[in-house]
Short mmCIF file of C-alpha atoms in Angstrom, two decimals:
data_model
loop_
_atom_site.label_atom_id
_atom_site.label_comp_id
_atom_site.label_asym_id
_atom_site.label_seq_id
_atom_site.Cartn_x
_atom_site.Cartn_y
_atom_site.Cartn_z
CA UNK A 551 98.13 179.82 139.14
CA UNK A 552 99.60 180.07 142.19
CA UNK A 553 101.94 177.48 142.06
CA UNK A 554 103.32 179.79 138.92
CA UNK A 555 103.58 183.06 140.90
CA UNK A 556 106.07 180.36 143.60
CA UNK A 557 108.11 179.58 141.04
CA UNK A 558 108.79 183.18 139.91
CA UNK A 559 108.93 184.53 142.90
CA UNK A 560 111.48 181.40 142.96
CA UNK A 561 113.64 182.50 140.41
CA UNK A 562 113.65 185.94 141.20
CA UNK A 563 115.40 185.21 144.82
CA UNK A 564 117.71 182.96 142.62
CA UNK A 565 118.79 185.89 140.52
CA UNK A 566 119.30 188.25 143.25
CA UNK A 567 121.02 185.86 146.03
CA UNK A 568 123.25 183.99 143.29
CA UNK A 569 125.16 187.09 141.82
CA UNK A 570 125.70 187.67 145.81
CA UNK A 571 126.95 184.92 146.66
CA UNK A 572 129.47 184.74 143.61
CA UNK A 573 130.52 188.23 144.90
CA UNK A 574 130.85 186.82 148.34
CA UNK A 575 133.15 184.11 147.23
CA UNK A 576 135.14 185.83 144.88
CA UNK A 577 135.45 189.27 147.45
CA UNK A 578 136.47 185.53 149.64
CA UNK A 579 139.04 184.74 147.64
CA UNK A 580 140.83 188.44 147.26
CA UNK A 581 140.65 188.59 151.29
CA UNK A 582 142.70 185.25 151.60
CA UNK A 583 144.96 186.02 148.74
CA UNK A 584 145.79 189.57 149.57
CA UNK A 585 146.10 188.52 153.67
CA UNK A 586 148.61 185.79 152.54
CA UNK A 587 150.49 188.35 150.59
CA UNK A 588 150.20 190.57 153.44
CA UNK A 589 152.43 186.87 155.10
CA UNK A 590 154.74 186.33 153.23
CA UNK A 591 155.63 190.29 152.45
CA UNK A 592 156.04 190.35 156.33
CA UNK A 593 158.75 187.29 155.99
CA UNK A 594 160.34 188.79 153.26
CA UNK A 595 160.88 192.36 155.55
CA UNK A 596 162.44 190.10 157.81
CA UNK A 597 164.45 188.27 156.32
CA UNK A 598 165.80 191.66 154.52
CA UNK A 599 166.58 193.16 157.99
CA UNK A 600 168.07 189.71 159.15
CA UNK A 601 170.57 189.72 155.81
CA UNK A 602 170.94 193.83 156.03
CA UNK A 603 172.50 192.56 159.56
CA UNK A 604 174.52 190.06 158.16
CA UNK A 605 175.95 192.30 156.02
CA UNK A 606 176.90 195.01 158.07
CA UNK A 607 178.46 192.93 160.67
CA UNK A 608 180.55 191.48 157.66
CA UNK A 609 181.33 194.96 156.56
CA UNK A 610 182.67 195.53 160.38
CA UNK A 611 184.51 191.95 160.22
CA UNK A 612 185.88 193.58 156.79
CA UNK A 613 186.99 196.78 157.98
CA UNK A 614 188.42 195.42 161.24
CA UNK A 615 190.50 192.88 158.83
CA UNK A 616 191.04 195.76 156.96
CA UNK A 617 193.24 197.85 160.38
CA UNK A 618 195.22 194.64 160.82
CA UNK A 619 195.95 194.09 156.97
CA UNK A 620 197.55 198.19 157.40
CA UNK A 621 198.83 197.76 161.35
CA UNK A 622 200.60 194.48 160.19
CA UNK A 623 201.33 195.99 156.78
CA UNK A 624 203.04 198.41 158.35
CA UNK A 625 204.90 196.47 161.31
CA UNK A 626 206.21 194.34 158.39
CA UNK A 627 207.71 197.37 156.75
CA UNK A 628 209.67 198.18 160.52
CA UNK A 629 210.72 194.52 160.27
CA UNK A 630 212.09 194.53 157.34
CA UNK A 631 213.58 197.58 157.77
CA UNK A 632 214.32 196.20 161.51
CA UNK A 633 216.19 193.71 158.71
CA UNK A 634 218.25 195.20 156.59
CA UNK A 635 220.01 197.42 159.55
CA UNK A 636 221.03 194.35 161.11
CA UNK A 637 221.90 193.10 157.69
CA UNK A 638 224.17 196.23 157.46
CA UNK A 639 225.25 196.01 160.24
CA UNK A 640 226.86 192.35 160.25
CA UNK A 641 228.28 193.40 156.83
CA UNK A 642 230.15 196.20 158.50
CA UNK A 643 230.87 194.70 161.11
CA UNK A 644 232.30 191.37 159.11
CA UNK A 645 234.07 194.33 157.80
CA UNK A 646 236.00 195.08 160.38
CA UNK A 647 237.01 191.56 161.15
CA UNK A 648 238.14 191.23 157.99
CA UNK A 649 240.16 194.35 158.00
CA UNK A 650 241.59 193.18 161.47
CA UNK A 651 242.14 190.00 160.61
CA UNK A 652 244.14 191.56 157.06
CA UNK A 653 246.58 194.40 158.79
CA UNK A 654 247.53 191.09 161.47
CA UNK A 655 248.49 189.47 158.52
CA UNK A 656 250.41 192.79 157.29
CA UNK A 657 251.70 193.67 159.93
CA UNK A 658 252.82 190.56 161.56
CA UNK A 659 250.41 191.31 164.44
CA UNK A 660 250.45 187.21 165.73
CA UNK A 661 254.71 187.95 165.75
CA UNK A 662 254.02 190.76 167.92
CA UNK A 663 251.91 188.84 169.95
CA UNK A 664 254.36 186.64 171.00
CA UNK A 665 257.11 188.36 171.24
CA UNK A 666 254.55 190.60 173.67
CA UNK A 667 254.03 186.98 174.90
CA UNK A 668 257.14 186.31 175.72
CA UNK A 669 258.68 189.04 177.09
CA UNK A 670 256.49 188.82 179.78
CA UNK A 671 258.44 189.61 182.90
CA UNK A 672 256.50 186.86 184.66
CA UNK A 673 253.53 183.83 184.36
CA UNK A 674 250.64 185.89 185.71
CA UNK A 675 251.45 189.02 182.85
CA UNK A 676 251.90 185.78 180.53
CA UNK A 677 248.39 185.04 181.59
CA UNK A 678 247.01 187.90 181.59
CA UNK A 679 248.65 188.73 177.25
CA UNK A 680 246.68 185.35 176.45
CA UNK A 681 243.86 186.22 178.15
CA UNK A 682 242.95 189.11 177.05
CA UNK A 683 243.70 187.90 173.32
CA UNK A 684 241.17 185.85 173.75
CA UNK A 685 238.54 187.59 175.30
CA UNK A 686 239.49 190.41 172.00
CA UNK A 687 239.15 187.28 169.53
CA UNK A 688 235.79 185.46 171.04
CA UNK A 689 233.65 189.18 171.60
CA UNK A 690 234.63 189.93 167.97
CA UNK A 691 232.98 186.74 166.81
CA UNK A 692 230.07 186.92 169.58
CA UNK A 693 229.06 190.41 167.34
CA UNK A 694 229.17 189.01 164.87
CA UNK A 695 226.79 185.60 165.91
CA UNK A 696 224.55 187.86 168.26
CA UNK A 697 223.63 190.19 164.57
CA UNK A 698 223.42 186.72 163.03
CA UNK A 699 220.89 185.66 165.61
CA UNK A 700 219.14 188.61 165.59
CA UNK A 701 218.92 188.62 161.82
CA UNK A 702 218.09 184.76 161.93
CA UNK A 703 214.89 186.04 163.92
CA UNK A 704 214.20 189.17 162.14
CA UNK A 705 213.77 186.59 159.22
CA UNK A 706 211.69 184.56 161.07
CA UNK A 707 208.99 187.44 162.21
CA UNK A 708 208.96 188.57 158.62
CA UNK A 709 208.28 185.37 157.45
CA UNK A 710 205.15 185.40 159.72
CA UNK A 711 204.24 188.54 159.81
CA UNK A 712 203.84 187.57 155.54
CA UNK A 713 201.78 185.26 156.52
CA UNK A 714 199.30 186.55 158.78
CA UNK A 715 198.77 189.39 156.08
CA UNK A 716 198.13 186.89 152.81
CA UNK A 717 195.87 185.14 155.80
CA UNK A 718 194.47 188.58 155.98
CA UNK A 719 194.18 189.34 152.78
CA UNK A 720 192.82 186.32 151.95
CA UNK A 721 189.92 186.99 154.87
CA UNK A 722 189.23 189.67 153.42
CA UNK A 723 188.52 188.56 149.96
CA UNK A 724 186.03 185.72 152.02
CA UNK A 725 184.39 188.51 153.86
CA UNK A 726 183.91 190.58 150.96
CA UNK A 727 182.85 188.31 148.79
CA UNK A 728 180.03 186.92 151.29
CA UNK A 729 179.18 190.52 151.19
CA UNK A 730 178.70 190.50 148.00
CA UNK A 731 176.01 187.19 148.69
CA UNK A 732 174.10 188.80 150.50
CA UNK A 733 173.91 192.27 148.88
CA UNK A 734 172.98 190.15 145.90
CA UNK A 735 170.03 188.38 148.05
CA UNK A 736 169.08 191.36 149.84
CA UNK A 737 168.54 192.37 146.57
CA UNK A 738 166.92 189.25 144.98
CA UNK A 739 164.25 189.88 148.23
CA UNK A 740 163.69 193.43 148.20
CA UNK A 741 162.39 192.53 144.18
CA UNK A 742 160.22 189.71 145.43
CA UNK A 743 158.93 192.44 148.70
CA UNK A 744 158.12 194.92 144.93
CA UNK A 745 156.53 192.26 143.28
CA UNK A 746 154.29 191.48 146.35
CA UNK A 747 153.41 195.15 147.18
CA UNK A 748 153.03 195.52 143.50
CA UNK A 749 150.27 192.35 143.53
CA UNK A 750 148.28 193.91 146.64
CA UNK A 751 148.03 197.23 144.83
CA UNK A 752 146.78 194.56 142.04
CA UNK A 753 144.32 192.90 144.72
CA UNK A 754 143.05 196.62 146.22
CA UNK A 755 142.47 197.31 143.09
CA UNK A 756 140.14 194.47 141.94
CA UNK A 757 138.48 194.83 145.71
CA UNK A 758 137.79 198.36 145.17
CA UNK A 759 136.44 197.26 141.30
CA UNK A 760 134.20 194.13 142.93
CA UNK A 761 132.87 195.92 145.97
CA UNK A 762 131.75 198.80 143.43
CA UNK A 763 130.89 196.00 140.92
CA UNK A 764 128.27 194.79 144.31
CA UNK A 765 127.05 197.50 145.62
CA UNK A 766 126.02 198.63 142.02
CA UNK A 767 124.40 195.47 141.47
CA UNK A 768 122.99 195.31 144.76
CA UNK A 769 121.83 198.92 143.89
CA UNK A 770 120.25 196.92 140.63
CA UNK A 771 118.19 194.67 142.49
CA UNK A 772 116.61 197.08 144.68
CA UNK A 773 115.60 199.38 142.09
CA UNK A 774 114.18 195.84 140.28
CA UNK A 775 112.37 194.34 142.74
CA UNK A 776 111.12 198.06 144.23
CA UNK A 777 109.85 198.04 140.21
CA UNK A 778 108.43 194.65 140.51
CA UNK A 779 106.91 195.93 143.72
CA UNK A 780 105.22 198.78 142.08
CA UNK A 781 103.99 196.96 139.36
CA UNK A 782 102.87 193.80 141.76
CA UNK A 783 100.70 197.57 143.64
CA UNK A 784 99.80 198.96 140.37
CA UNK A 785 98.21 195.61 138.89
CA UNK A 786 97.25 195.19 142.79
CA UNK A 787 95.55 198.41 142.73
CA UNK A 788 94.47 198.54 139.06
CA UNK A 789 92.43 194.64 140.10
CA UNK A 790 90.68 196.51 143.24
CA UNK A 791 89.71 199.14 141.08
CA UNK A 792 87.94 196.90 137.97
CA UNK A 793 86.92 194.72 141.23
CA UNK A 794 85.09 198.49 142.68
CA UNK A 795 83.98 199.09 139.59
CA UNK A 796 82.12 195.79 138.01
CA UNK A 797 80.89 196.14 142.28
CA UNK A 798 79.50 198.96 141.29
CA UNK A 799 77.82 198.30 138.17
CA UNK A 800 76.51 195.41 139.65
CA UNK A 801 75.02 198.06 142.47
CA UNK A 802 73.50 200.71 139.80
CA UNK A 803 71.87 197.48 137.79
CA UNK A 804 70.33 195.99 141.42
CA UNK A 805 69.44 199.51 141.75
CA UNK A 806 68.14 200.23 138.47
CA UNK A 807 65.86 196.98 138.62
CA UNK A 808 64.77 197.89 142.11
CA UNK A 809 63.41 200.75 141.12
CA UNK A 810 61.36 199.40 137.90
CA UNK A 811 59.94 197.01 140.05
CA UNK A 812 59.49 198.90 143.82
CA UNK A 813 58.68 202.36 141.95
CA UNK A 814 55.17 203.63 143.62
CA UNK A 815 52.18 204.17 141.57
CA UNK A 816 51.37 208.21 141.18
CA UNK A 817 48.38 208.27 139.07
CA UNK A 818 45.94 209.61 141.86
CA UNK A 819 48.48 213.17 143.24
CA UNK A 820 46.02 213.41 145.92
CA UNK A 821 46.44 209.94 147.16
CA UNK A 822 49.69 209.44 148.40
CA UNK A 823 51.13 205.53 148.20
CA UNK A 824 52.83 203.99 151.41
CA UNK A 825 55.99 202.59 151.11
CA UNK A 826 57.02 199.94 149.79
CA UNK A 827 56.56 197.37 152.72
CA UNK A 828 59.22 194.93 153.61
CA UNK A 829 57.40 192.03 151.49
CA UNK A 830 57.99 193.80 148.25
CA UNK A 831 61.53 193.85 147.39
CA UNK A 832 62.15 193.30 143.98
CA UNK A 833 64.12 189.91 142.72
CA UNK A 834 67.06 191.22 140.72
CA UNK A 835 66.95 188.75 137.20
CA UNK A 836 70.21 188.05 137.08
CA UNK A 837 72.35 187.24 140.50
CA UNK A 838 76.29 186.80 140.58
CA UNK A 839 77.55 183.98 141.29
CA UNK A 840 77.13 182.83 144.76
CA UNK A 841 80.41 181.63 146.64
CA UNK A 842 78.52 179.26 148.93
CA UNK A 843 78.96 181.43 152.58
CA UNK A 844 76.22 181.88 154.23
CA UNK A 845 75.48 183.83 157.05
CA UNK A 846 71.90 184.40 159.77
CA UNK A 847 72.70 187.80 161.03
CA UNK A 848 70.48 190.04 163.20
CA UNK A 849 69.23 192.65 160.59
CA UNK A 850 67.97 196.78 161.21
CA UNK A 851 67.52 199.18 158.55
CA UNK A 852 68.51 203.00 158.02
CA UNK A 853 67.72 205.61 156.03
CA UNK A 854 69.82 208.55 154.66
CA UNK A 855 66.76 210.71 154.94
CA UNK A 856 66.96 210.59 159.10
CA UNK A 857 67.92 213.65 160.13
CA UNK A 858 71.98 214.26 161.12
CA UNK A 859 72.93 211.78 158.85
CA UNK A 860 75.25 211.80 155.55
CA UNK A 861 74.12 211.26 152.31
CA UNK A 862 77.75 209.18 151.80
CA UNK A 863 78.95 205.81 152.56
CA UNK A 864 82.29 205.00 153.85
CA UNK A 865 83.37 203.97 150.59
CA UNK A 866 82.55 207.05 149.66
CA UNK A 867 78.75 205.90 147.08
CA UNK A 868 76.01 208.57 146.90
CA UNK A 869 72.71 206.81 148.49
CA UNK A 870 70.94 209.17 146.62
CA UNK A 871 71.88 207.52 143.14
CA UNK A 872 72.92 204.18 144.44
CA UNK A 873 70.99 203.50 147.92
CA UNK A 874 71.05 199.37 147.51
CA UNK A 875 73.76 198.89 150.33
CA UNK A 876 73.90 197.64 153.34
CA UNK A 877 76.54 198.62 156.71
CA UNK A 878 78.35 195.84 158.18
CA UNK A 879 81.25 194.84 160.83
CA UNK A 880 84.20 195.01 158.08
CA UNK A 881 85.73 192.45 160.88
CA UNK A 882 82.35 189.86 159.69
CA UNK A 883 82.21 190.99 155.95
CA UNK A 884 84.57 193.03 154.47
CA UNK A 885 84.26 196.59 153.10
CA UNK A 886 83.70 196.42 148.96
CA UNK A 887 81.87 192.23 149.16
CA UNK A 888 78.59 192.29 147.15
CA UNK A 889 75.65 190.46 149.59
CA UNK A 890 72.75 188.66 148.95
CA UNK A 891 70.16 189.82 152.08
CA UNK A 892 67.21 187.95 152.39
CA UNK A 893 63.62 189.85 151.90
CA UNK A 894 66.33 192.83 150.85
CA UNK A 895 67.63 191.89 147.88
CA UNK A 896 71.33 192.19 146.40
CA UNK A 897 73.35 194.63 147.91
CA UNK A 898 76.75 195.70 148.23
CA UNK A 899 78.70 196.22 151.98
CA UNK A 900 80.07 199.71 151.61
CA UNK A 901 79.09 201.42 154.78
CA UNK A 902 79.35 200.91 158.62
CA UNK A 903 78.08 201.74 161.63
CA UNK A 904 79.01 202.99 165.82
CA UNK A 905 76.08 199.90 166.44
CA UNK A 906 77.35 197.69 164.13
CA UNK A 907 79.35 195.83 165.44
CA UNK A 908 79.74 191.60 165.07
CA UNK A 909 76.96 189.49 163.35
CA UNK A 910 74.67 192.41 162.77
CA UNK A 911 74.08 193.75 159.47
CA UNK A 912 71.80 197.33 158.88
CA UNK A 913 70.09 197.67 155.18
CA UNK A 914 69.54 200.91 154.01
CA UNK A 915 66.00 202.27 152.79
CA UNK A 916 64.97 205.40 150.96
CA UNK A 917 62.58 206.55 154.06
CA UNK A 918 62.55 206.81 157.46
CA UNK A 919 58.62 204.94 157.18
CA UNK A 920 60.33 202.35 155.76
CA UNK A 921 62.65 201.62 157.99
CA UNK A 922 59.83 201.72 160.99
CA UNK A 923 58.76 198.83 159.04
CA UNK A 924 61.57 196.86 158.46
CA UNK A 925 61.98 197.33 162.38
CA UNK A 926 64.66 195.24 164.13
CA UNK A 927 64.74 191.19 162.07
CA UNK A 928 66.77 187.54 163.69
CA UNK A 929 68.12 185.05 161.80
CA UNK A 930 68.25 186.77 158.43
CA UNK A 931 69.62 184.94 155.89
CA UNK A 932 72.83 186.97 154.13
CA UNK A 933 74.38 185.06 151.30
CA UNK A 934 78.08 186.03 150.00
CA UNK A 935 78.25 186.44 146.45
CA UNK A 936 81.22 187.13 144.02
#
C-alpha cells in the first residue's frame, strides 16, 4: 500500500514539474532569440548610421563638385569670350595690315619711301629713315604674332577647362551613383531593422502568452494540489472519525458487558451491597486483536463522583454513560488507543491528568470506595490493542 502511494506521489510530482520544465525551456529559448535579435538590430542600427554618414559625406562632395563645375563653367565661358574677342582683334589687326599693304601698292609708297631715302641730305638721315621703316614693319608683325600667341594660350586654357569640366561632371555622376548605392543599402538595412522589430514584437507577445500560460498552469496545479490535500485531509478525518466510532462502539459493548456481569444485586434493599472488588473485574467475551505491545505500568484509580471532578474526559466522553476509560500520558499511550489493563479489562485511553506523567495509568471506577480498594498498584500489565 505504501509503495503504491509513493508511486502515486511520484507521478503527481512529475506531472507538476514536467510542464514547468517545458515552460522554462520555452521561455529560455524566447529570451535567447530575443537577445540575438536585439544584438542584430543594434548592429544594423550602427551600420545604418554609418551608411547615412557616408551618404551625407558623398552628397556634400557632390555639392562641392557642383560648385566647382559651376565655377569652372563660368571661367570657361569667360575664356571662350576672351578667345572670341582676341580672335576678333587679330582679324581686325590683319585687316588693318592688309589695308596698309593695299594702300602701299596703290599709292606706290615703296617708291615714295625709296625716293625719301634717296632724297636724304645725309647718311644719318638715310639710316634713320630705313630704321623707321623697319620698326614700323616689325611692330605690325609683332602685334599680329602677340595676338596669335594669346589666342593659342586661350585655346589651350579652354581645352584644359573643358577637360576639367568633363572630369568634374564624371566625378559628380560617380558620386551620385555611389550615393544612390548607399541609399539603397540604407533602405535595405531599414527594412531588415523593421523585420527584426516585428520579430521582437512577436517574441514579446509569445513571451506574454507563455508567461500567462505558465501562471495559469501554476494556479491550476496549486488548485489541484490544494484539492488533493483537502481530499487527503477529509479522508484522514473520515478515517479518524470511523476509528473513533469503532472505538466508541467497542467501549460501549465492553461497558455493557461489564455492567451486565458486575452489576450488584439489589434483592435486599435494607442491606446495601459493597462496591465490586478489584478481583471482580468482568471479563470481556470478545477482545480486539492485540498489536503485541505490552507495557508494565504503575496504576491508580479515579472517579467522576469525586468532589470537583468533571463528567467529561479529555476526548469529550461522558463518564456517566461510558465509564470504561483510563487516563494516560499521551506521550506514552496516545489518546484514542484501546488498551487492556490487567485486573480492569478493556478500556479506552480517553483522559489525562496532572499527576499522570510517564509510565503511569489511572483507571476510572464508578465510586470513590472502589478507587480506595484499587489503591496504587505496580507492574500492572497493559496490552495495546488495535
